[in-house]
GROMACS .gro file of C-alpha atoms in nm:
model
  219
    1UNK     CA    1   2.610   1.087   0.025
    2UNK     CA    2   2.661   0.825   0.266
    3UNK     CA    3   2.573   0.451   0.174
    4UNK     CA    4   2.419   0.211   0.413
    5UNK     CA    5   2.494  -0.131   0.343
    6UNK     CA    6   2.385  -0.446   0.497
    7UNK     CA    7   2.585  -0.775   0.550
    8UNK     CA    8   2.717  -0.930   0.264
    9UNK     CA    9   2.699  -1.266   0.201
   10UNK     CA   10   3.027  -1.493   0.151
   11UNK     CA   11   2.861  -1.801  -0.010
   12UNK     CA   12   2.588  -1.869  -0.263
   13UNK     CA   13   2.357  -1.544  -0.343
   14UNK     CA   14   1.999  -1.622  -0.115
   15UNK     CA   15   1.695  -1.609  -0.246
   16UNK     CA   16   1.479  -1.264  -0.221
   17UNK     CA   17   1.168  -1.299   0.001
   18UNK     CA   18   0.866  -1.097  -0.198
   19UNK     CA   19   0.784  -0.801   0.054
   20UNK     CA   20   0.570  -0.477   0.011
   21UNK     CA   21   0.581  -0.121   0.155
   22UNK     CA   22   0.376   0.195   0.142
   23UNK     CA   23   0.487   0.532   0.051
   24UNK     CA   24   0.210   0.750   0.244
   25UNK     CA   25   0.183   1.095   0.129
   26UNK     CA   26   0.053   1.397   0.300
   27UNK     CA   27  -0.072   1.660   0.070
   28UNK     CA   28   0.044   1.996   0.102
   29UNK     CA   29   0.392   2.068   0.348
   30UNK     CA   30   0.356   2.219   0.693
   31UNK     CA   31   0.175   2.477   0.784
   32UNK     CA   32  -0.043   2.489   0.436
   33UNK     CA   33   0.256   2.539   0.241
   34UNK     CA   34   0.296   2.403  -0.093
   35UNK     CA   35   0.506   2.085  -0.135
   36UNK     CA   36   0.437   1.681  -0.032
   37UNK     CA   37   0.565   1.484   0.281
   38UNK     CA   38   0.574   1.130   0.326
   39UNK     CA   39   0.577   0.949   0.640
   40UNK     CA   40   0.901   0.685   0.793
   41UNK     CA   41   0.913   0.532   1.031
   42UNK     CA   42   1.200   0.459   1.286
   43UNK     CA   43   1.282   0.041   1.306
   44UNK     CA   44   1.349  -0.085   1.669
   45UNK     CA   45   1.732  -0.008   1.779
   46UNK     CA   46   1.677  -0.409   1.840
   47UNK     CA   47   1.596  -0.553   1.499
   48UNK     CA   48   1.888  -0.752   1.349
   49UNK     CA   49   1.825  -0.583   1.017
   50UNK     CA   50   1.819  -0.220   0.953
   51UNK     CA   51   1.820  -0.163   1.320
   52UNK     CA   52   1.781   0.225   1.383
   53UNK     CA   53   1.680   0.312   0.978
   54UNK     CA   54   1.392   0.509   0.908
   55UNK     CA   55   1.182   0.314   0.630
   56UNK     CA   56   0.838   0.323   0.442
   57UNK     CA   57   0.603   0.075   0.655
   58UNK     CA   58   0.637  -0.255   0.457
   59UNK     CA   59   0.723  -0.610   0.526
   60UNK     CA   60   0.765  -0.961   0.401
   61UNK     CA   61   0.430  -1.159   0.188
   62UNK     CA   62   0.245  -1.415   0.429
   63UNK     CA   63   0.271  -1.734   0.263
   64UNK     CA   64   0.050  -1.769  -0.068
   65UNK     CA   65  -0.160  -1.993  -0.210
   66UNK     CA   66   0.045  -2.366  -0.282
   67UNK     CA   67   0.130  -2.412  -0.635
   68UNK     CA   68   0.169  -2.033  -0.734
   69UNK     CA   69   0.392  -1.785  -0.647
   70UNK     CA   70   0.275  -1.423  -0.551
   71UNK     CA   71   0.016  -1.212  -0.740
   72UNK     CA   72  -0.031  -0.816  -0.737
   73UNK     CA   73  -0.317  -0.911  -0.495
   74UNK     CA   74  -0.082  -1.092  -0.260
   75UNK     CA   75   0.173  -0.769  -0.252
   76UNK     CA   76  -0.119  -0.517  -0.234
   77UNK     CA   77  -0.260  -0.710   0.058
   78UNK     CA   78   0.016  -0.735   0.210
   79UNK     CA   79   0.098  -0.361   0.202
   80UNK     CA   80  -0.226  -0.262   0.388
   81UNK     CA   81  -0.165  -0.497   0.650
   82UNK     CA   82   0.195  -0.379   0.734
   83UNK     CA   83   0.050  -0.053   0.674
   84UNK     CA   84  -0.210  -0.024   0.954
   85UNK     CA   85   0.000  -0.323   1.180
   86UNK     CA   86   0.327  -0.095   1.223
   87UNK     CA   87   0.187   0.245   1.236
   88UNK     CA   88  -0.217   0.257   1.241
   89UNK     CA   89  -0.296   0.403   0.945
   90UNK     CA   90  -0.591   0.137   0.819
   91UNK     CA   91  -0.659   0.231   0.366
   92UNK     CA   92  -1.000   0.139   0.244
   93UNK     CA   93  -0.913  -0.087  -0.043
   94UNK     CA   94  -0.636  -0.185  -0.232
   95UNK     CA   95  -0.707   0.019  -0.555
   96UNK     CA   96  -0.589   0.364  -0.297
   97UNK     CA   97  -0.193   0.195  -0.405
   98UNK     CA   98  -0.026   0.297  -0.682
   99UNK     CA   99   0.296   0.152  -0.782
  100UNK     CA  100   0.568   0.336  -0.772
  101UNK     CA  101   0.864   0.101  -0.771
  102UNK     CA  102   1.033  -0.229  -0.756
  103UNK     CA  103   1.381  -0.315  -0.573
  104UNK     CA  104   1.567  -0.608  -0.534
  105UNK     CA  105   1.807  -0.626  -0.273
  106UNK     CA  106   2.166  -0.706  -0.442
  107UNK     CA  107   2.290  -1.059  -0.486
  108UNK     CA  108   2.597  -0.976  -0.239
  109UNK     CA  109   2.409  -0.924   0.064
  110UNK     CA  110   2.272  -1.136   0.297
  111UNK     CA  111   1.919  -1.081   0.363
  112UNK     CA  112   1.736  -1.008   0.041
  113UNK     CA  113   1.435  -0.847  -0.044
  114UNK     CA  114   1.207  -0.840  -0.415
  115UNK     CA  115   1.011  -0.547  -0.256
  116UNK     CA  116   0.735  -0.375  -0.444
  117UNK     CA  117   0.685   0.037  -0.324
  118UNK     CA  118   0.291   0.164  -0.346
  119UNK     CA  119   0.194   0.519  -0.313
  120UNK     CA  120  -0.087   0.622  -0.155
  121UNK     CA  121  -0.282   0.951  -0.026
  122UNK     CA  122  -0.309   0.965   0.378
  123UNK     CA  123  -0.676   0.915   0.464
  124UNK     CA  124  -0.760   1.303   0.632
  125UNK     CA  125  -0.714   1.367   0.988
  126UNK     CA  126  -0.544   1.006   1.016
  127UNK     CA  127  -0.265   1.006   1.310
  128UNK     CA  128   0.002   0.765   1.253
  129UNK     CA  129   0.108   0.527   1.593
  130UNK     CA  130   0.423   0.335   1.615
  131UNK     CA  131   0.345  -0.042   1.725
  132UNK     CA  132   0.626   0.025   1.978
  133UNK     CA  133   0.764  -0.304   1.843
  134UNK     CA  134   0.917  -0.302   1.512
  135UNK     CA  135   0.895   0.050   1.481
  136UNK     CA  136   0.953   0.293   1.806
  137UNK     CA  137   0.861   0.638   1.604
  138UNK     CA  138   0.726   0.799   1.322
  139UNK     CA  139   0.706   1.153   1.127
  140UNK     CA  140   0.613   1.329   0.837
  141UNK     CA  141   0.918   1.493   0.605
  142UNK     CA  142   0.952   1.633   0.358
  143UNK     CA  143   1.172   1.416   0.100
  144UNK     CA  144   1.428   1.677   0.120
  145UNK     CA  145   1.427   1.763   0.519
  146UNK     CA  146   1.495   1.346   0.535
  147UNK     CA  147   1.754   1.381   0.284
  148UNK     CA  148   1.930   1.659   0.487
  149UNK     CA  149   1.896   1.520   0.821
  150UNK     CA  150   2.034   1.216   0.670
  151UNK     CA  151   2.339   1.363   0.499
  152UNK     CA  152   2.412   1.565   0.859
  153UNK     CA  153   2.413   1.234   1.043
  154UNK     CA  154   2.077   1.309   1.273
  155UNK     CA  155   1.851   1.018   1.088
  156UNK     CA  156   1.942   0.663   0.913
  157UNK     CA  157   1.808   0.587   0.571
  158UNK     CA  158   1.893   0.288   0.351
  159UNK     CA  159   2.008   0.259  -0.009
  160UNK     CA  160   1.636   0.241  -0.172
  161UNK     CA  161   1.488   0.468   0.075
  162UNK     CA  162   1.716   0.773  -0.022
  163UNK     CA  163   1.651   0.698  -0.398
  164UNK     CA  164   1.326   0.735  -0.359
  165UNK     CA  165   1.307   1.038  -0.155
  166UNK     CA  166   1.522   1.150  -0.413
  167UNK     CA  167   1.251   1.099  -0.690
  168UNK     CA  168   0.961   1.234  -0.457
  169UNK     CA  169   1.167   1.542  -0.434
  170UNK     CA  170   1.125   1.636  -0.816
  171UNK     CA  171   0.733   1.638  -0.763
  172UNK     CA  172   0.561   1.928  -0.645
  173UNK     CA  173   0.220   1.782  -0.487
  174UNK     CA  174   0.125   1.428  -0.378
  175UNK     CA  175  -0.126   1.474  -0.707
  176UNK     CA  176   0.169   1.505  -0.928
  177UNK     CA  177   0.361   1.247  -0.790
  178UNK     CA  178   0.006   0.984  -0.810
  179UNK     CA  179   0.023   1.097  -1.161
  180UNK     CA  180   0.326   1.079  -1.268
  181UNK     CA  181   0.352   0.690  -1.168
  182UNK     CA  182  -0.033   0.617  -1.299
  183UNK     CA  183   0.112   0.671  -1.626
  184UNK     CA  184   0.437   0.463  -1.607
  185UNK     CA  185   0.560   0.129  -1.623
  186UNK     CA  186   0.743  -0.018  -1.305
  187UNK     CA  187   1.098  -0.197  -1.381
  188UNK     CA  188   1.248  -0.395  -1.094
  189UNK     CA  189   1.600  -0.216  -0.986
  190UNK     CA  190   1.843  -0.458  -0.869
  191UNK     CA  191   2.172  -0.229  -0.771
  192UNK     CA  192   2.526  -0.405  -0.757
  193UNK     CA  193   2.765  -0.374  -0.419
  194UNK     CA  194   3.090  -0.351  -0.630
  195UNK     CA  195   3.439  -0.264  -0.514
  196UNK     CA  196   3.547   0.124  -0.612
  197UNK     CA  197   3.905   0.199  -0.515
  198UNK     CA  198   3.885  -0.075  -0.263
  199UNK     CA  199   3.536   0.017  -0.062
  200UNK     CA  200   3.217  -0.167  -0.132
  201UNK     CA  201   2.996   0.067  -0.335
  202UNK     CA  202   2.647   0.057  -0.477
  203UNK     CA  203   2.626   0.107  -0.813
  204UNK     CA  204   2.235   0.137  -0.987
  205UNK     CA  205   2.216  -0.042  -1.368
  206UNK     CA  206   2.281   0.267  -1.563
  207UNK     CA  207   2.584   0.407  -1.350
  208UNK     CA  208   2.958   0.358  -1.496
  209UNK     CA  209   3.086   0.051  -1.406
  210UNK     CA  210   2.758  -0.154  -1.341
  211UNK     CA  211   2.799  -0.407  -1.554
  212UNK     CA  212   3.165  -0.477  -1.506
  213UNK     CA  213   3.122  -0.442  -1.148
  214UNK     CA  214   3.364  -0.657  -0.917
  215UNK     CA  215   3.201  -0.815  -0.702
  216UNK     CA  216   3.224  -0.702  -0.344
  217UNK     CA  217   3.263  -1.007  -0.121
  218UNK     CA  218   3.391  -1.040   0.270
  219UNK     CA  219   3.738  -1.077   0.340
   0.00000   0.00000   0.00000
């Protein structure tokens, strides 16, 4: 499996900006089959980060409140707004997200994000519009039709974005999936870029080698 990664940083690790994103799922697969989808979205070929990737519609927390630092309010708000600004799709409230998971962009790269991922069931007959701006296109997959287009080269996908097509994939419905994360706990996942036989790697806490990891820094 190919690994995107971003720029790493050569000097003092930057601070992660808080950010949120929305994992909307369709229920049922195409055509009435069985099976979930979840809808990406294609960033501008233009951005300077993750130009051309296909990502869950998210972004970075407006500023909050002075003298406090964001709240589950701040992330869920700002997961609707991203939501409906980027591709149309407006939720009634906040209590439609569920979390699902936490990532924290690792400490070698350059632009950081402490992003928090909310499911949440596709209101019916909604049609999803690309804001032409930051992102030019967007589709329903399947987690595994993403995954395959990915490996074959046709579509871009990031680091966090694979993983968790990768753990959509095990679920059966959109139900199961809502389920399965009502009744867990979310733990932030910070991976490592390490050097592996002399090519920056990512490496998730957990895999061999995390914690002795090497660093992977710019020449």
């Amino acid at each position: 499996m190919s690994e995107h990664v971003e720029e790493l940083n050569p000097g003092r690790p930057t601070e992660p900006r808080p950010a949120a994103s929305v994992i909307l799922l369709r229920r049922g697969g195409r055509h009435g089959s069985p099976g979930i989808e979840v809808l990406l979205g294609k960033r501008t070929p233009d951005a300077s980060f993750m130009a051309n990737a296909w990502v869950f519609p998210g972004g970075a927390l407006d500023s909050v409140s002075a003298g406090r630092g964001p709240e589950d309010r701040d992330y869920r708000a700002a997961a609707l707004r991203e939501l409906e600004e980027e591709v149309s799709v407006a939720l009634g409230d906040t209590d439609e997200l569920v979390p699902f998971s936490r990532w924290i962009t690792p400490v070698e790269v350059k632009v950081r994000f402490d992003t928090r991922f909310y499911l949440a069931i596709a209101p019916p007959h909604c049609s999803p519009r690309p804001d032409e701006q930051e992102i030019v296109e967007v589709s329903w997959f399947a987690p595994s039709e993403a995954l395959d287009r990915h490996g074959a080269g046709e579509m871009l996908l990031v680091f966090p974005t694979i993983k968790q097509l990768e753990a959509l994939g095990e679920f059966g419905s959109a139900d199961e999936a809502l389920a399965a994360a009502r009744s867990r706990e979310v733990e932030p996942i910070m991976p490592k870029v390490a050097v592996v036989e002399g090519e920056p790697r990512i490496l998730l806490p957990g895999d061999p080698g995390y914690e002795e990891a090497t660093p992977a820094t710019p020449a």
